[in-house]
Short mmCIF file of C-alpha atoms in Angstrom, two decimals:
data_model
loop_
_atom_site.label_atom_id
_atom_site.label_comp_id
_atom_site.label_asym_id
_atom_site.label_seq_id
_atom_site.Cartn_x
_atom_site.Cartn_y
_atom_site.Cartn_z
CA MET A 1 0.00 0.00 0.00
CA SER A 2 1.52 3.30 -1.04
CA VAL A 3 0.93 6.66 -2.64
CA ILE A 4 3.55 8.41 -4.76
CA ALA A 5 3.60 11.94 -6.21
CA ILE A 6 6.04 12.85 -8.98
CA ALA A 7 6.60 16.27 -10.57
CA VAL A 8 8.32 16.62 -13.95
CA ALA A 9 8.88 19.51 -16.33
CA SER A 10 6.28 19.09 -19.06
CA GLU A 11 8.52 19.94 -22.01
CA SER A 12 11.87 18.46 -21.03
CA GLY A 13 10.68 15.63 -18.80
CA VAL A 14 13.27 16.56 -16.15
CA PRO A 15 12.16 15.22 -12.73
CA ILE A 16 11.54 18.00 -10.20
CA PHE A 17 10.73 15.89 -7.16
CA SER A 18 9.29 12.56 -6.06
CA ARG A 19 7.59 12.00 -2.70
CA LYS A 20 6.01 8.84 -1.34
CA ARG A 21 4.18 7.30 1.59
CA GLY A 22 3.86 3.57 2.17
CA ASN A 23 5.94 0.49 1.61
CA ASN A 24 6.81 0.71 -2.09
CA ASP A 25 10.37 1.25 -3.29
CA ASN A 26 11.45 4.64 -4.57
CA ILE A 27 10.61 5.30 -8.21
CA GLN A 28 13.62 4.94 -10.51
CA PHE A 29 14.52 7.60 -13.07
CA SER A 30 13.81 5.21 -15.94
CA THR A 31 10.29 4.61 -14.61
CA ILE A 32 9.64 8.34 -14.30
CA ALA A 33 10.87 8.82 -17.86
CA SER A 34 8.56 6.06 -19.10
CA LEU A 35 5.54 7.52 -17.31
CA HIS A 36 6.23 10.96 -18.74
CA GLY A 37 6.90 9.47 -22.19
CA ILE A 38 3.46 7.84 -22.22
CA ASN A 39 1.89 11.22 -21.49
CA MET A 40 3.95 12.97 -24.19
CA PHE A 41 3.03 10.29 -26.74
CA THR A 42 -0.69 10.90 -26.25
CA LYS A 43 -0.20 14.70 -26.44
CA CYS A 44 1.59 14.30 -29.78
CA HIS A 45 -1.55 12.60 -31.08
CA ASN A 46 -3.82 15.37 -29.75
CA LEU A 47 -5.11 13.13 -26.97
CA SER A 48 -5.33 13.74 -23.25
CA LEU A 49 -4.17 10.96 -20.94
CA ILE A 50 -6.11 11.18 -17.69
CA ASN A 51 -5.46 7.94 -15.81
CA THR A 52 -4.91 4.23 -16.13
CA GLN A 53 -5.63 1.26 -13.92
CA VAL A 54 -2.81 -1.05 -12.85
CA GLU A 55 -2.81 -4.07 -10.58
CA ASN A 56 -4.33 -2.97 -7.28
CA GLY A 57 -3.95 0.72 -8.08
CA THR A 58 -4.24 3.78 -10.29
CA ILE A 59 -1.84 6.11 -12.14
CA LEU A 60 -3.04 9.62 -12.91
CA TRP A 61 -1.45 12.46 -14.93
CA LYS A 62 -2.36 16.13 -14.52
CA GLU A 63 -0.63 19.13 -16.11
CA PHE A 64 -0.54 22.55 -14.47
CA CYS A 65 0.45 25.95 -15.86
CA LYS A 66 1.41 24.19 -19.13
CA SER A 67 4.81 23.69 -17.53
CA VAL A 68 4.61 21.07 -14.79
CA THR A 69 3.09 17.60 -14.98
CA LEU A 70 2.20 15.85 -11.74
CA ILE A 71 1.94 12.06 -11.76
CA GLY A 72 0.11 10.33 -8.92
CA ILE A 73 0.35 6.61 -8.18
CA ALA A 74 -1.87 5.02 -5.53
CA THR A 75 -1.92 1.31 -4.73
CA GLY A 76 -4.09 -0.33 -2.13
CA GLY A 77 -5.20 3.02 -0.68
CA LEU A 78 -7.69 5.72 -1.52
CA GLU A 79 -7.30 6.17 -5.27
CA TYR A 80 -10.55 8.11 -5.30
CA ASP A 81 -8.93 11.37 -4.20
CA LEU A 82 -5.79 11.08 -6.31
CA GLU A 83 -6.80 13.92 -8.66
CA LEU A 84 -7.64 16.17 -5.73
CA LEU A 85 -4.28 15.27 -4.14
CA LEU A 86 -2.39 16.42 -7.25
CA SER A 87 -4.32 19.71 -7.27
CA CYS A 88 -3.42 20.24 -3.62
CA ILE A 89 0.25 19.51 -4.31
CA HIS A 90 0.22 22.07 -7.13
CA ASP A 91 -1.29 24.60 -4.72
CA ALA A 92 1.55 23.86 -2.28
CA MET A 93 4.12 24.49 -5.03
CA VAL A 94 2.51 27.83 -5.91
CA PHE A 95 2.23 28.63 -2.19
CA PHE A 96 6.01 28.65 -1.79
CA ILE A 97 7.46 29.89 -5.09
CA GLY A 98 4.58 31.65 -6.86
CA LYS A 99 2.77 30.87 -10.08
CA LYS A 100 5.03 32.95 -12.31
CA ASP A 101 8.20 30.99 -11.50
CA LEU A 102 6.29 27.73 -11.86
CA GLU A 103 5.07 28.73 -15.31
CA ASN A 104 8.46 29.84 -16.60
CA LEU A 105 10.79 27.15 -15.18
CA LYS A 106 13.78 29.14 -16.48
CA ASN A 107 16.20 27.65 -13.98
CA ILE A 108 15.02 24.11 -13.23
CA ASP A 109 17.80 23.45 -10.68
CA GLN A 110 16.85 26.57 -8.72
CA ILE A 111 13.19 25.57 -8.82
CA LYS A 112 14.12 22.16 -7.41
CA ARG A 113 15.97 23.78 -4.53
CA ASP A 114 13.19 26.29 -3.84
CA LEU A 115 10.54 23.57 -3.78
CA ARG A 116 12.29 21.61 -1.04
CA GLN A 117 10.60 23.86 1.51
CA CYS A 118 7.21 22.49 0.48
CA TYR A 119 8.17 18.84 1.08
CA PRO A 120 6.79 18.73 4.67
CA ILE A 121 3.41 20.00 3.48
CA ILE A 122 3.36 17.55 0.54
CA ASP A 123 4.13 14.74 2.98
CA TYR A 124 1.20 15.83 5.15
CA LEU A 125 -1.06 15.72 2.09
CA LEU A 126 0.15 12.26 1.09
CA GLU A 127 -0.87 10.95 4.51
CA THR A 128 -4.53 11.38 3.62
CA LEU A 129 -4.28 8.59 1.04
CA ASP A 130 -2.18 6.23 3.15
CA PRO A 131 -4.43 3.79 5.06
CA ASN A 132 -1.59 2.79 7.40
CA THR A 133 -1.07 6.14 9.12
CA VAL A 134 -2.94 8.47 11.43
CA PRO A 135 -2.97 11.83 9.57
CA ARG A 136 -1.33 14.55 11.62
CA SER A 137 -2.97 17.60 10.10
CA THR A 138 -5.48 16.60 7.44
CA ILE A 139 -7.75 13.55 7.32
CA VAL A 140 -9.54 14.51 4.09
CA LEU A 141 -8.35 16.79 1.31
CA ASP A 142 -11.45 18.90 0.79
CA SER A 143 -11.83 20.15 4.37
CA ILE A 144 -9.74 21.72 7.12
CA GLN A 145 -9.10 19.40 10.06
CA SER A 146 -10.42 21.11 13.18
CA MET A 147 -11.40 20.67 16.79
CA LEU A 148 -14.39 22.19 18.56
CA CYS A 149 -13.86 23.73 21.99
CA PRO A 150 -15.91 26.10 24.18
CA GLN A 151 -13.03 28.60 24.20
CA ALA A 152 -13.08 29.17 20.42
CA GLN A 153 -15.20 32.32 20.45
CA GLN A 154 -13.05 33.98 23.10
CA LEU A 155 -9.90 32.96 21.24
CA GLN A 156 -11.29 34.53 18.07
CA GLN A 157 -11.50 37.87 19.85
CA VAL A 158 -7.86 37.54 20.93
CA LEU A 159 -6.88 36.64 17.36
CA ASP A 160 -8.66 39.72 15.99
CA ASN A 161 -6.83 41.92 18.48
CA TYR A 162 -3.49 40.26 17.71
CA ALA A 163 -3.96 40.60 13.94
CA GLN A 164 -4.89 44.26 14.30
CA THR A 165 -1.89 44.97 16.54
CA VAL A 166 0.60 43.54 14.03
CA THR A 167 -1.27 45.27 11.16
CA GLY A 168 -2.26 41.85 9.88
CA ARG A 169 -5.41 40.61 8.22
CA TRP A 170 -5.92 36.84 8.53
CA ALA A 171 -4.95 34.84 11.59
CA CYS A 172 -5.56 31.35 12.94
CA LEU A 173 -4.74 29.28 16.01
CA SER A 174 -3.93 25.57 15.79
CA ILE A 175 -3.55 22.87 18.45
CA HIS A 176 -1.95 19.56 17.52
CA GLY A 177 -2.35 20.52 13.86
CA HIS A 178 -6.11 21.11 14.24
CA LEU A 179 -7.72 24.46 13.52
CA VAL A 180 -9.22 25.80 16.75
CA ALA A 181 -10.01 29.46 16.13
CA THR A 182 -9.72 32.02 13.33
CA SER A 183 -9.86 35.77 12.95
CA SER A 184 -13.23 37.15 11.87
CA ASP A 185 -12.23 37.56 8.20
CA PHE A 186 -10.28 34.28 7.85
CA TYR A 187 -12.99 32.73 5.68
CA GLU A 188 -12.35 35.29 2.97
CA LEU A 189 -9.59 32.87 1.99
CA ASP A 190 -10.25 29.92 -0.27
CA VAL A 191 -10.37 26.64 1.67
CA ARG A 192 -7.20 25.46 -0.09
CA GLU A 193 -5.34 28.59 1.01
CA ALA A 194 -6.63 28.28 4.57
CA ARG A 195 -5.52 24.63 4.73
CA LEU A 196 -2.04 25.50 3.43
CA LEU A 197 -1.66 28.13 6.14
CA LEU A 198 -2.69 25.57 8.76
CA LEU A 199 -0.21 23.05 7.36
CA LEU A 200 2.50 25.72 7.38
CA ALA A 201 1.95 26.10 11.12
CA ALA A 202 1.94 22.31 11.58
CA ALA A 203 5.29 22.08 9.78
CA GLN A 204 6.89 24.56 12.20
CA ASP A 205 8.86 21.74 13.93
CA GLY A 206 9.06 23.51 17.25
CA VAL A 207 10.62 26.76 15.95
CA PRO A 208 9.44 29.52 18.35
CA LEU A 209 9.04 32.24 15.71
CA ARG A 210 9.27 32.03 11.93
CA ASP A 211 8.88 34.53 9.10
CA SER A 212 7.86 33.12 5.69
CA LEU A 213 6.95 34.51 2.29
CA VAL A 214 3.93 32.73 0.83
CA TYR A 215 1.73 33.11 -2.24
CA LEU A 216 -2.01 32.52 -1.96
CA PRO A 217 -2.86 30.26 -4.96
CA GLN A 218 -6.31 31.75 -5.54
CA MET A 219 -6.16 35.27 -4.16
CA SER A 220 -2.58 36.26 -4.96
CA PRO A 221 -0.55 33.66 -6.90
CA ASN A 222 2.09 36.15 -8.07
CA VAL A 223 2.45 38.60 -5.16
CA ALA A 224 3.84 37.22 -1.91
CA PHE A 225 2.40 37.76 1.56
CA ARG A 226 4.27 37.66 4.82
CA ALA A 227 3.24 34.80 7.12
CA VAL A 228 4.48 34.91 10.72
CA THR A 229 4.11 31.74 12.79
CA CYS A 230 4.64 31.77 16.55
CA LYS A 231 4.70 28.91 19.03
CA LEU A 232 2.59 29.80 22.07
CA LEU A 233 2.75 26.49 23.95
CA ALA A 234 3.74 22.94 23.11
CA ASP A 235 1.84 21.97 19.91
CA VAL A 236 0.05 25.35 19.89
CA TYR A 237 0.79 27.80 17.08
CA VAL A 238 -0.66 31.11 15.98
CA LEU A 239 -0.21 32.28 12.39
CA VAL A 240 -0.93 35.71 10.97
CA ILE A 241 -0.66 37.22 7.49
CA CYS A 242 0.71 40.73 7.85
CA GLY A 243 2.77 43.43 6.13
CA VAL A 244 6.53 43.99 6.08
CA THR A 245 6.28 45.76 9.42
CA PRO A 246 6.57 45.32 12.35
CA PRO A 247 9.91 43.48 12.46
CA LEU A 248 10.08 39.97 13.86
CA SER A 249 11.65 41.14 17.13
CA GLN A 250 8.73 43.49 17.76
CA ILE A 251 6.17 40.81 16.88
CA ASP A 252 7.77 38.63 19.54
CA GLU A 253 6.95 41.32 22.11
CA ILE A 254 3.42 41.79 20.76
CA VAL A 255 2.76 38.06 21.04
CA LEU A 256 3.67 38.20 24.72
CA GLN A 257 1.42 41.21 25.29
CA CYS A 258 -1.59 39.75 23.48
CA TRP A 259 -1.41 36.12 24.56
CA GLU A 260 0.27 35.89 27.97
CA SER A 261 -2.93 36.46 29.94
CA TYR A 262 -4.81 33.86 27.87
CA ALA A 263 -2.42 30.96 28.45
CA HIS A 264 -4.87 29.26 30.85
CA ILE A 265 -7.64 29.42 28.22
CA ILE A 266 -5.40 27.81 25.62
CA LYS A 267 -4.46 25.08 28.12
CA GLU A 268 -8.15 24.39 28.68
CA ALA A 269 -8.71 24.17 24.92
CA LYS A 270 -5.79 21.71 24.62
CA LEU A 271 -7.60 19.31 26.95
CA ILE A 272 -10.26 18.76 24.26
CA HIS A 273 -7.68 16.90 22.15
CA PRO A 274 -7.80 14.06 21.08
CA ARG A 275 -11.56 13.86 21.66
CA ASN A 276 -11.90 17.07 19.58
CA PHE A 277 -15.49 17.63 20.74
CA PRO A 278 -16.60 19.48 23.90
CA LEU A 279 -17.43 17.27 26.87
CA SER A 280 -20.96 18.67 26.77
CA ILE A 281 -21.48 16.57 23.61
CA THR A 282 -22.10 12.99 24.76
CA PHE A 283 -21.77 9.93 22.57
CA ASP A 284 -23.55 6.63 23.03
CA PRO A 285 -21.13 3.73 23.77
CA VAL A 286 -22.01 2.12 20.40
CA PHE A 287 -20.14 4.92 18.60
CA ILE A 288 -16.67 3.75 17.55
CA GLY A 289 -15.67 6.87 15.63
CA ILE A 290 -17.21 9.98 14.13
CA MET A 291 -16.46 12.68 11.57
CA VAL A 292 -18.51 15.84 11.24
CA VAL A 293 -18.11 18.22 8.29
CA ASN A 294 -19.24 21.84 8.24
CA ILE A 295 -19.96 22.11 4.52
CA ASN A 296 -20.14 25.90 4.34
CA LYS A 297 -16.86 26.52 6.18
CA ARG A 298 -15.17 23.37 4.82
CA ARG A 299 -14.09 22.25 8.27
CA CYS A 300 -14.13 18.67 9.51
CA VAL A 301 -13.86 17.31 13.05
CA PHE A 302 -12.84 13.69 13.55
CA SER A 303 -12.59 11.64 16.71
CA ARG A 304 -11.82 8.05 17.60
CA HIS A 305 -11.51 8.86 21.33
CA LEU A 306 -15.16 9.45 22.15
CA HIS A 307 -15.36 7.63 25.48
CA GLY A 308 -12.02 8.19 27.18
CA SER A 309 -8.90 6.04 27.35
CA ASN A 310 -10.63 3.25 29.28
CA GLN A 311 -13.11 2.51 26.51
CA LYS A 312 -12.31 -0.72 24.68
CA SER A 313 -11.64 -0.41 20.96
CA ARG A 314 -13.83 -3.44 20.17
CA GLY A 315 -10.91 -5.17 18.48
CA MET A 316 -10.47 -2.38 15.91
CA SER A 317 -7.29 -0.30 15.92
CA GLY A 318 -7.41 3.47 15.77
CA VAL A 319 -5.74 3.51 12.35
CA HIS A 320 -8.33 1.04 11.05
CA ARG A 321 -11.19 3.16 12.34
CA ILE A 322 -9.75 6.24 10.65
CA ASP A 323 -9.35 4.36 7.39
CA ILE A 324 -12.93 3.03 7.46
CA LEU A 325 -14.50 6.43 8.15
CA ARG A 326 -12.27 8.20 5.66
CA THR A 327 -13.03 5.63 2.94
CA PHE A 328 -16.75 5.81 3.70
CA TYR A 329 -16.69 9.58 3.42
CA VAL A 330 -14.61 9.78 0.23
CA THR A 331 -16.37 7.00 -1.67
CA THR A 332 -19.95 7.38 -0.46
CA ALA A 333 -20.94 10.01 2.11
CA ARG A 334 -19.40 12.96 0.28
CA ASP A 335 -22.11 12.56 -2.36
CA LEU A 336 -24.45 14.10 0.20
CA ALA A 337 -22.48 17.33 -0.24
CA PRO A 338 -22.62 18.17 -3.98
CA GLU A 339 -20.73 21.37 -3.11
CA PHE A 340 -17.60 19.18 -2.93
CA LYS A 341 -18.12 17.49 -6.31
CA LEU A 342 -15.06 17.23 -8.56
CA GLU A 343 -15.14 18.39 -12.19
CA ARG A 344 -14.86 14.90 -13.67
CA ASP A 345 -17.10 13.21 -11.11
CA ASP A 346 -20.07 12.07 -13.16
CA ARG A 347 -21.96 10.37 -10.35
CA VAL A 348 -25.49 11.72 -9.94
CA ILE A 349 -27.18 11.68 -6.54
CA ASP A 350 -30.84 12.51 -6.09
CA GLY A 351 -31.13 15.77 -4.18
CA ALA A 352 -33.72 14.18 -1.91
CA VAL A 353 -31.14 11.73 -0.51
CA SER A 354 -30.02 12.88 2.93
CA GLU A 355 -28.46 9.75 4.44
CA MET A 356 -26.43 6.68 3.47
CA TYR A 357 -25.43 3.36 5.07
CA TRP A 358 -22.58 0.88 4.94
CA CYS A 359 -23.06 -2.46 6.67
CA SER A 360 -20.53 -5.27 7.09
CA GLU A 361 -19.81 -8.17 9.39
CA TYR A 362 -17.35 -6.10 11.47
CA HIS A 363 -18.78 -2.58 11.53
CA LYS A 364 -21.50 -0.28 10.24
CA CYS A 365 -21.31 3.27 8.91
CA HIS A 366 -24.07 5.84 8.68
CA ALA A 367 -23.94 9.30 7.10
CA GLN A 368 -26.63 11.93 7.42
CA ARG A 369 -26.83 15.55 6.36
CA SER A 370 -28.79 18.17 8.18
CA GLY A 371 -28.56 21.66 6.77
CA ASN A 372 -24.92 22.66 6.66
CA LEU A 373 -23.63 19.72 8.72
CA LEU A 374 -22.71 16.24 7.48
CA CYS A 375 -22.14 13.51 10.08
CA CYS A 376 -20.36 10.22 9.32
CA ALA A 377 -20.53 7.77 12.21
CA LEU A 378 -18.87 4.39 12.73
CA TYR A 379 -20.87 1.89 14.78
CA ALA A 380 -20.51 -1.59 16.18
CA PRO A 381 -21.95 -4.23 13.80
CA THR A 382 -24.69 -5.22 16.26
CA VAL A 383 -26.41 -1.82 16.18
CA PRO A 384 -29.74 -1.94 14.26
CA ASN A 385 -30.06 0.45 11.33
CA HIS A 386 -32.97 2.35 12.85
CA THR A 387 -30.92 2.91 16.02
CA MET A 388 -28.01 4.28 13.99
CA ARG A 389 -30.37 6.69 12.33
CA LEU A 390 -31.72 7.95 15.64
CA LEU A 391 -28.27 8.35 17.20
CA THR A 392 -26.75 10.15 14.21
CA ASN A 393 -29.73 12.48 14.04
CA GLN A 394 -29.39 13.21 17.76
CA ILE A 395 -25.70 14.12 17.36
CA LEU A 396 -26.54 16.48 14.50
CA GLN A 397 -29.18 18.17 16.66
CA ASP A 398 -26.74 18.51 19.56
CA LEU A 399 -24.08 20.01 17.33
CA SER A 400 -26.58 22.52 15.93
CA THR A 401 -27.90 23.68 19.30
CA ASN A 402 -25.02 23.25 21.77
CA LYS A 403 -23.74 26.59 23.04
CA ASP A 404 -20.18 25.23 23.35
CA ILE A 405 -19.98 24.75 19.57
CA PHE A 406 -18.46 27.63 17.65
CA TRP A 407 -17.20 26.91 14.13
#
């Protein structure tokens, strides 16, 4: 089981990078050349090669900016999101070097060196298609991995004040790689840009304060913004997009002024992880795992720790539970949210459909949409279908009415 992403220059076929997750060997240069040659052969005959099926997997080609071709290979994992993965990787490339340099490719060796800084984010993205890992910062590619805590609204006010003080515009706070709170105007950003900013904070690797130049793929692909990431506590980072001033040394002082008195609130918010839902939301013991998606804000909250550390896992590992729920969402439940539909996805779902089931000998899955919320729940196999329906519906009602929930 593995997923591999390869970038090559479209005209010359020169490899730019190759990243992988899983147990396959590294791709040899001759194999990369053959894969690119197949694509070039079809282009010479005025054809477009989209994908091909191989034993236990899929290979997909996608060209960007008429200069870079990304090749995705997925075996034994979630091939369904391979096209979306390549689009996200292209966004990450633009995020760090800008669209103009990616289109021109004048100095391919320099481009290779510049793109090394995006490797950690690409590796995070590859985790979403690897069924053998617990994703650190993104469980699905079309939403921002988040956690819901009662302190979010108060933290938003602090973020607004912090962003204003550093003459910034968009700011977010993450805990353990999960989005916890945002500034009031953060959702002006495209979801792909917001996720890249969150991943940038997750890739901080413990650095207390970092200054980065980033390009927003949708809003500003050719003009760089300044992104300042600061570590507040262990696994807690605040990121803000601001201007060239104030200098980093002054921002360090501003961080202390704005956040020092709120350290206890952040510590309380940290306690929500890894449950990721407020304790005021209760889950029946038959729940094994759950994922809730806010369709409008493109945020998802996942948990496999619903009942505390003493709850038995019913013989199913945490990684397995993640893989089941993720596969159920990507292959089935996401059809309940046509807002997420891909360009080449020709599946048609009746608009009246509001819930879906998966049933097997070892587990059951149920998805239901209510308004702007989509809930995917993993149940024990002994739970009757009508009970699943009642419990999922109850969770959706609780999430819609609970005062501790602030998206």
